[in-house]
Amino acid sequence: MTAGTEGAQATRVRPAPARPDRRPGLWTRLGERSGQPWPLAVLATVLAGCVAVGVLARFVAPPELWLDEAQSVAIARLPLPELVTALEQDGSPPLYYLLLHGWTSLFGTSATAVRALSAVIGVLTLPLAWYVARRLAGRRTAVALVVLLATSPFLIRYSSETRMYALLVLLTVLGAAAGAAVLRRPGPGPVLGLGVVTGALLLTHVWAFHVVAVTGLLALAALRSRRAVALRVLAALAVGGLLFSPWLLSLFVQLAHTGTPWAAPPAFAVLPMALEAWRGGSQVRDHVLGTALLLLATVGLLAAPTTRRPGARTVLLALPPRPSRAVLLALSLGTLLVAGAVSALTGTAVADRYTSVAVLAFLTLVALGVAALPGVALRATGLLLVAGLGLASALPGLTDARTQAGEVAQALEDAAPGDVVVFCPDQLGPGVTRLVPPEQRLDLVVYPDLRPADRVDWTDYAERVTSMSSAAVAADVLQRAGDSSGVWVVTGPGYRVPSGQRCDGLVDALERARGEAEPVVTPDPRPEENHRLEYLAPVAD
């Protein structure tokens, strides 16, 4: 070899290494794993469509507000000092009402506007849940959790209602993120973050105390094994309690003078009540959905944990260790058991919507169960089955009337100015009152003390309702109407009234004075809140 040849070889440019192809897309990766790209691509597309339908469904609802929604709006639109006083009569913490107060000042108080707050909160929960679940349990579980949250009939319903339950779910997702930060990182920042979320939960609904109590018990149980972490969690709960403390005096007033006289305490019936609510009802499809959710949650609880691959960025690749899943069980089942015990001890009632504080932990177990299924095709098919059942349960009733308030308000268009409209029980008043134009100049009052009917005063409720006889209330109504004004009586079988048939007694007493009442609206059993409207003509007629 000559020197020239050697020099030429020395100066020869080495070819650049071939650039790797771009990372294959999701559909290609699914196909490479199964050998069947198109069926899986179709399944993935359908799942994405289910999520989109669930998002849109949160903005669909019937036009009238039922009692709790109308009560929320009536309180939220008050000036702030009056708002606090009204909440002491209602029994709720203030955070949601303050948010709704600001929202209505911007967007008004129409049914669409006030429900949109919950819908927006419900939609914001989805990407946040994706982010938190992906960091804590991997992409597989995050996908499953978002699909489950988006298509849950329970969450669709309460993301379309003017109440605080969508906010509770959002705050529990934030609590999961803040709690994970406390577990991973020492220092005051994560503790303060979890404390702020805890305070916000406590200021949103009293059932947050149950999930906070369970969290505190878990931290106490971990003191011996993970003392530093447990102390940080306890410190964060203390910060949350400190943030709640300005509301403490109002809470004492509420505990002493308000309660749940509208229903009997079910105690530990809260467990089947929660499952029925989370599956969307009691039809056959709902039972199938409930069974599937329970089976998948069991799989998620018992499946063997997946070890983390070297270099994986998520905290956990697919399934968290069993102690972490036991925490999810405690935060779901344990919270409901604590709630049942409190109900039994205090005699307070339980409503299925209160279980919002526990639904995230339960659906996370379900998502872990989906992630544990073998094979991409089986996981996608199982998730599609649950999502489809959820939407099948939620969608048919989206626009079904929740109240007959609109029908009653329409019938009252025939009322003359000065006519008296009395609601018995008073729970029927707020939904109708917001629909009656002020220019009609009707006298809208409630049994027994003839207060304005725009909202319910729960202060010493049972004592006030039983303090006057139906005949005495009828005499006050007749005196208020005089001989020249008609009397309209709104009753309904759907609400519990302390001490028996007082509303029937009111109608009987009025009929003895004015003759037989004319039926105008009859109760429809389909809405959750149904009404009967009767009319008694003026004496002059």
XYZ file of C-alpha atoms in Angstrom:
541
model
C 0.000 0.000 0.000
C 1.438 3.373 -0.961
C 1.647 6.395 1.247
C -0.889 8.198 -0.967
C -3.334 5.390 -0.601
C -2.897 5.387 3.153
C -3.491 9.145 3.232
C -6.616 8.817 1.152
C -7.952 6.154 3.467
C -7.075 8.283 6.477
C -9.009 11.260 5.111
C -12.016 9.234 3.880
C -15.181 10.492 5.511
C -16.861 7.843 7.618
C -20.539 7.505 6.694
C -22.937 8.899 9.259
C -24.864 6.314 11.230
C -28.356 5.690 9.998
C -30.928 7.784 11.838
C -33.413 5.673 13.710
C -36.969 5.739 12.454
C -39.437 7.845 14.323
C -41.128 6.153 17.243
C -44.130 4.231 15.924
C -47.519 5.662 16.738
C -49.991 4.256 19.220
C -51.984 2.270 16.633
C -48.774 0.748 15.151
C -47.483 -0.239 18.583
C -50.811 -1.851 19.412
C -50.639 -3.815 16.175
C -47.031 -4.910 16.730
C -47.973 -6.327 20.110
C -50.967 -8.266 18.912
C -50.403 -8.820 15.210
C -53.874 -7.325 14.621
C -53.443 -3.541 14.196
C -56.799 -2.569 12.789
C -59.165 -4.152 15.369
C -57.156 -2.633 18.188
C -56.966 0.712 16.427
C -60.725 0.632 16.094
C -61.104 -0.219 19.805
C -58.794 2.633 20.753
C -60.731 5.030 18.529
C -64.025 3.918 20.033
C -62.624 4.406 23.557
C -61.531 7.930 22.623
C -65.035 8.511 21.278
C -66.519 7.293 24.566
C -64.409 9.817 26.454
C -65.563 12.588 24.102
C -69.213 11.593 24.584
C -68.723 11.572 28.359
C -67.245 15.060 28.217
C -70.121 16.416 26.135
C -72.714 14.675 28.326
C -71.583 16.767 31.288
C -73.059 19.828 29.593
C -76.491 18.283 28.931
C -79.261 18.504 31.537
C -83.000 19.242 31.796
C -83.990 22.928 31.946
C -85.348 23.131 35.532
C -83.372 23.013 38.777
C -84.552 20.745 41.566
C -84.474 21.649 45.279
C -80.748 21.343 46.056
C -79.713 23.160 42.897
C -82.242 25.970 43.319
C -81.245 26.293 46.983
C -77.576 26.540 45.981
C -78.277 29.330 43.502
C -80.549 31.198 45.931
C -77.756 31.182 48.525
C -74.886 31.898 46.137
C -76.517 34.998 44.660
C -76.757 36.687 48.083
C -74.257 39.358 49.184
C -71.347 37.701 50.980
C -72.345 38.538 54.596
C -75.878 37.266 53.967
C -74.458 34.234 52.173
C -72.626 33.130 55.324
C -75.775 33.526 57.422
C -77.808 31.577 54.877
C -75.281 28.726 54.970
C -75.639 28.500 58.743
C -79.332 27.837 58.065
C -78.523 25.356 55.308
C -75.837 23.161 56.891
C -73.108 23.301 54.218
C -69.527 24.641 54.239
C -68.890 27.736 52.097
C -66.269 26.979 49.422
C -68.542 25.802 46.598
C -71.039 28.591 47.262
C -68.287 31.189 47.096
C -67.149 29.770 43.751
C -70.749 29.753 42.510
C -71.188 33.328 43.786
C -68.307 34.472 41.582
C -69.443 32.303 38.666
C -73.004 33.670 38.660
C -71.732 37.234 38.836
C -69.979 36.553 35.521
C -72.389 34.243 33.715
C -75.808 34.736 35.333
C -78.183 32.370 37.074
C -79.854 30.484 34.238
C -79.953 26.715 34.614
C -77.402 26.289 31.831
C -75.028 28.864 33.321
C -75.063 27.570 36.897
C -74.691 23.934 35.861
C -71.759 24.781 33.602
C -69.552 25.373 36.653
C -69.841 21.715 37.679
C -69.426 20.594 34.065
C -66.203 22.582 33.660
C -64.886 21.198 36.944
C -65.800 17.669 35.855
C -63.958 18.070 32.551
C -60.866 19.563 34.218
C -60.734 16.499 36.472
C -59.952 14.215 33.505
C -56.537 15.546 32.365
C -55.504 16.056 35.970
C -56.413 12.437 36.787
C -54.438 11.328 33.723
C -51.344 13.209 34.892
C -51.529 11.951 38.474
C -52.309 8.329 37.560
C -49.576 8.229 34.911
C -46.965 9.369 37.403
C -48.141 7.059 40.155
C -49.172 3.930 38.259
C -48.124 4.237 34.628
C -49.752 4.992 31.298
C -51.838 1.823 31.216
C -53.643 2.617 34.456
C -53.939 6.310 33.550
C -55.739 5.500 30.287
C -58.145 3.171 32.081
C -58.840 5.691 34.845
C -59.623 8.535 32.438
C -62.020 6.346 30.449
C -63.723 5.193 33.664
C -64.063 8.736 35.006
C -65.306 10.119 31.687
C -67.992 7.445 31.223
C -69.087 6.990 34.850
C -72.868 7.528 35.027
C -72.436 8.803 38.592
C -69.873 11.434 37.612
C -71.759 12.458 34.473
C -74.869 13.077 36.579
C -73.146 15.173 39.219
C -71.062 17.077 36.686
C -74.383 18.320 35.293
C -75.810 19.432 38.639
C -75.431 22.726 40.473
C -73.882 21.177 43.559
C -70.429 20.636 45.008
C -69.939 16.948 44.163
C -67.872 17.447 40.997
C -65.649 19.770 43.024
C -65.200 17.052 45.655
C -63.922 14.631 43.012
C -61.521 17.225 41.599
C -60.183 17.934 45.082
C -59.652 14.229 45.783
C -57.548 14.005 42.605
C -55.539 16.997 43.805
C -55.274 15.304 47.190
C -53.795 12.200 45.564
C -51.178 14.327 43.805
C -50.383 16.276 46.962
C -50.243 13.109 49.069
C -47.822 11.475 46.631
C -45.584 14.565 46.843
C -45.548 14.286 50.639
C -44.531 10.625 50.390
C -41.703 11.308 47.945
C -40.203 14.573 49.104
C -39.435 15.928 52.579
C -39.763 19.598 53.299
C -42.527 22.093 54.013
C -43.705 22.582 50.414
C -45.458 19.227 49.905
C -46.873 19.370 53.438
C -48.347 22.793 52.765
C -49.774 21.612 49.431
C -51.559 18.647 51.009
C -52.752 20.904 53.826
C -54.315 23.364 51.379
C -56.149 20.572 49.548
C -57.312 19.107 52.862
C -58.661 22.474 53.958
C -60.437 22.917 50.640
C -62.056 19.499 50.986
C -63.263 20.260 54.510
C -64.647 23.594 53.327
C -66.575 21.886 50.514
C -68.587 19.116 52.209
C -68.836 17.632 55.698
C -68.242 14.128 54.334
C -64.673 15.204 53.644
C -64.143 14.721 57.378
C -64.637 10.973 56.811
C -61.921 10.647 54.184
C -59.606 12.907 56.210
C -60.217 10.709 59.261
C -59.312 7.589 57.276
C -56.164 9.314 55.986
C -55.219 10.220 59.544
C -55.737 6.640 60.726
C -53.544 5.354 57.900
C -50.819 7.830 58.886
C -51.027 6.774 62.538
C -50.769 3.126 61.520
C -47.592 3.934 59.535
C -45.838 5.734 62.396
C -43.728 2.714 63.357
C -42.680 1.708 59.840
C -42.403 5.103 58.091
C -42.310 7.633 60.870
C -41.040 10.639 58.926
C -43.609 10.251 56.132
C -46.438 9.626 58.583
C -45.566 12.741 60.564
C -45.552 14.811 57.387
C -49.025 13.537 56.490
C -50.331 14.282 59.983
C -48.812 17.757 59.818
C -50.559 18.367 56.488
C -53.902 17.282 57.961
C -53.304 19.694 60.829
C -52.699 22.502 58.325
C -55.986 21.579 56.635
C -57.767 21.752 59.971
C -56.234 25.153 60.610
C -57.514 26.430 57.259
C -60.973 25.143 58.154
C -60.932 26.797 61.592
C -62.522 30.135 60.491
C -65.653 28.141 59.676
C -65.595 26.242 62.974
C -68.088 28.446 64.843
C -70.513 28.235 61.936
C -70.081 24.457 61.934
C -71.031 24.332 65.619
C -74.155 26.364 64.844
C -75.023 23.982 62.020
C -74.455 20.896 64.164
C -76.642 22.293 66.928
C -79.517 23.574 64.792
C -79.519 21.929 61.356
C -79.491 18.321 60.264
C -81.100 15.947 57.797
C -84.789 15.781 58.706
C -85.656 15.049 55.077
C -84.688 11.353 55.286
C -84.210 8.519 57.759
C -80.604 7.541 58.595
C -79.621 4.404 56.636
C -76.405 3.766 58.618
C -74.462 0.949 56.920
C -76.899 0.743 54.004
C -74.497 3.338 52.595
C -72.456 0.496 51.019
C -75.144 -0.870 48.651
C -76.368 2.706 48.182
C -72.918 3.746 46.947
C -72.635 0.833 44.535
C -76.083 1.507 43.095
C -75.188 5.168 42.598
C -71.799 4.431 41.042
C -73.255 1.913 38.579
C -76.015 4.356 37.595
C -79.217 2.700 38.789
C -80.999 -0.605 39.248
C -81.747 -1.778 35.697
C -80.205 -4.962 34.294
C -77.445 -3.081 32.449
C -76.631 -1.231 35.665
C -76.290 -4.491 37.585
C -73.981 -5.824 34.865
C -71.889 -2.655 35.120
C -71.769 -2.885 38.921
C -70.660 -6.514 38.763
C -67.940 -5.688 36.239
C -66.690 -2.805 38.388
C -66.528 -4.998 41.494
C -64.720 -7.799 39.664
C -62.166 -5.435 38.162
C -61.644 -3.684 41.511
C -60.983 -7.099 43.077
C -58.465 -7.908 40.334
C -56.818 -4.546 40.885
C -56.586 -5.190 44.603
C -55.219 -8.748 44.385
C -53.117 -8.789 41.203
C -49.385 -9.248 41.649
C -47.439 -5.955 41.553
C -45.371 -5.222 38.463
C -41.699 -4.495 38.950
C -40.365 -1.267 37.607
C -38.284 -1.394 34.420
C -34.857 0.268 34.611
C -35.098 3.831 33.394
C -38.873 4.038 33.618
C -39.928 7.594 34.410
C -43.149 6.817 36.187
C -43.076 6.212 39.887
C -44.606 2.797 39.254
C -44.756 1.097 35.877
C -48.136 -0.630 35.903
C -49.423 -1.831 39.237
C -48.462 -0.332 42.594
C -47.436 -2.626 45.453
C -50.168 -4.179 47.540
C -49.786 -1.735 50.486
C -50.613 1.157 48.132
C -53.667 -0.682 46.861
C -54.718 -1.320 50.450
C -54.667 2.457 50.906
C -57.067 2.787 47.964
C -59.332 0.193 49.586
C -59.262 2.140 52.846
C -60.016 5.429 51.110
C -63.025 3.914 49.319
C -64.550 1.170 51.488
C -63.072 2.552 54.716
C -64.494 6.016 54.097
C -67.955 4.554 53.494
C -67.734 2.471 56.675
C -66.756 5.531 58.702
C -69.675 7.423 57.161
C -72.038 4.590 58.056
C -70.787 4.532 61.619
C -71.228 8.292 61.978
C -74.738 8.038 60.533
C -75.645 5.289 63.006
C -74.220 7.181 65.985
C -75.629 10.610 65.160
C -78.888 9.688 63.435
C -78.008 11.754 60.352
C -79.214 10.740 56.923
C -77.060 9.713 53.975
C -77.541 10.526 50.306
C -75.824 8.605 47.516
C -74.286 11.791 46.110
C -72.247 12.210 49.304
C -70.174 9.179 48.265
C -68.346 11.452 45.815
C -65.519 11.558 48.360
C -64.857 7.823 47.863
C -65.574 7.207 44.185
C -62.098 8.172 42.900
C -60.313 5.597 45.049
C -62.780 2.912 43.960
C -62.437 3.694 40.251
C -58.654 3.728 40.626
C -58.832 0.149 41.901
C -61.000 -0.671 38.879
C -58.415 0.951 36.579
C -55.671 -1.126 38.194
C -57.786 -4.198 37.527
C -58.065 -3.259 33.855
C -54.301 -2.690 33.694
C -53.674 -6.144 35.192
C -55.639 -7.991 32.477
C -53.368 -10.022 30.170
C -52.952 -8.707 26.649
C -53.720 -5.402 25.010
C -56.795 -6.743 23.242
C -58.388 -8.049 26.441
C -57.655 -4.820 28.299
C -59.112 -2.681 25.520
C -62.174 -4.905 25.169
C -62.835 -4.982 28.910
C -62.459 -1.232 29.197
C -64.757 -0.701 26.222
C -67.383 -2.947 27.817
C -67.362 -0.945 31.051
C -67.324 2.384 29.205
C -70.194 1.332 26.963
C -72.292 0.173 29.904
C -71.564 3.428 31.719
C -72.720 5.548 28.811
C -75.721 3.291 28.222
C -76.744 3.968 31.816
C -76.035 7.710 31.755
C -77.201 8.928 28.355
C -80.902 7.932 28.263
C -81.719 10.046 31.310
C -79.676 13.130 30.504
C -82.646 15.292 29.588
C -85.251 13.603 31.791
C -86.963 16.080 34.093
C -85.675 15.971 37.662
C -88.575 18.033 38.968
C -92.089 19.179 38.072
C -91.219 22.742 39.081
C -91.496 23.952 35.499
C -94.965 22.456 35.105
C -96.129 24.123 38.321
C -94.635 27.486 37.345
C -96.379 27.300 33.986
C -99.713 26.541 35.669
C -99.217 29.511 38.003
C -99.241 31.810 34.982
C -103.024 31.719 35.413
C -102.769 33.041 38.976
C -103.940 36.580 39.688
C -101.704 39.204 41.304
C -101.943 38.893 45.068
C -102.828 35.190 45.055
C -101.149 33.203 47.817
C -99.077 30.156 46.865
C -98.173 27.993 49.851
C -95.671 25.139 49.613
C -95.978 22.135 51.903
C -93.383 20.840 52.437
C -91.200 23.886 51.958
C -88.627 21.829 49.998
C -90.865 22.275 46.957
C -90.546 26.063 47.074
C -87.070 26.989 45.737
C -87.379 25.198 42.400
C -90.722 26.821 41.573
C -89.999 30.270 43.014
C -86.994 30.899 40.748
C -89.256 30.290 37.708
C -92.077 32.658 38.704
C -91.472 36.195 37.358
C -91.562 38.895 40.079
C -93.952 40.961 37.947
C -96.670 38.369 38.577
C -96.767 39.681 42.179
C -97.660 36.324 43.711
C -97.260 35.766 47.450
C -95.021 32.663 47.544
C -94.729 31.296 51.101
C -93.923 28.035 52.878
C -95.474 25.884 55.569
C -95.642 26.456 58.555
C -94.427 30.015 59.215
C -95.240 31.518 55.775
C -91.665 32.616 55.119
C -90.556 33.424 51.552
C -90.319 30.271 49.464
C -87.051 30.975 47.623
C -84.960 28.785 49.964
C -85.386 26.323 52.807
C -84.370 27.220 56.350
C -83.199 23.997 58.022
C -82.696 25.663 61.414
C -84.485 23.622 64.106
C -86.556 22.264 61.264
C -88.510 19.499 62.962
C -89.408 21.725 65.907
C -90.661 24.521 63.648
C -92.712 22.217 61.435
C -94.403 20.555 64.407
C -94.884 23.758 66.416
C -98.139 24.722 64.675
C -101.171 22.694 63.717
C -102.261 22.451 60.098
C -105.522 24.214 61.017
C -103.616 27.156 62.507
C -101.432 27.469 59.414
C -104.548 27.322 57.193
C -106.108 30.153 59.191
C -102.967 32.273 58.661
C -103.020 31.530 54.927
C -106.694 32.528 54.625
C -106.112 35.717 56.558
C -103.145 36.528 54.311
C -105.197 35.940 51.151
C -108.369 37.664 52.309
C -111.642 36.999 50.552
C -110.566 38.414 47.209
C -107.417 36.387 46.465
C -107.069 32.771 45.427
C -105.015 30.202 47.315
C -102.738 27.757 45.496
C -101.329 24.820 47.466
C -98.247 22.941 46.273
C -97.737 19.561 47.931
C -95.891 16.416 46.936
C -95.245 12.890 48.157
C -91.506 12.878 47.560
C -90.257 14.643 50.687
C -90.408 13.555 54.276
C -92.332 15.879 56.611
C -91.839 15.483 60.373
C -94.827 14.199 62.328
C -97.082 12.776 59.683
C -99.669 14.074 57.241
C -99.463 17.798 57.981
C -99.723 18.859 54.349
C -102.897 16.808 53.831
C -104.258 18.424 56.989
C -103.488 21.868 55.569
C -105.464 21.147 52.392
C -108.372 19.702 54.399
C -108.535 22.815 56.598
C -108.468 25.117 53.579
C -111.211 23.105 51.863
C -113.438 23.410 54.931
C -113.235 27.187 54.528
C -113.351 27.523 50.740
C -114.817 24.345 49.336
C -113.191 21.555 47.383
C -109.814 22.335 45.865
C -109.453 22.128 42.097
C -106.571 19.850 40.990
C -104.290 21.643 38.528
C -101.060 19.580 38.434
C -100.927 15.943 39.505
C -97.749 14.187 40.726
C -95.705 12.513 38.019
C -93.764 9.542 39.460
C -90.965 9.806 36.896
C -89.094 12.896 38.190
C -87.197 12.652 41.449
C -89.115 15.686 42.739
C -92.849 15.605 42.011
C -95.586 18.115 42.775
C -99.316 18.386 43.245
C -100.880 21.815 42.629
C -104.414 22.599 43.812
C -106.412 25.804 43.602
C -109.006 27.264 45.985
C -110.971 30.142 44.487
C -111.558 33.441 46.284
C -114.684 33.756 48.398
C -115.893 36.529 46.098
C -116.098 33.985 43.236
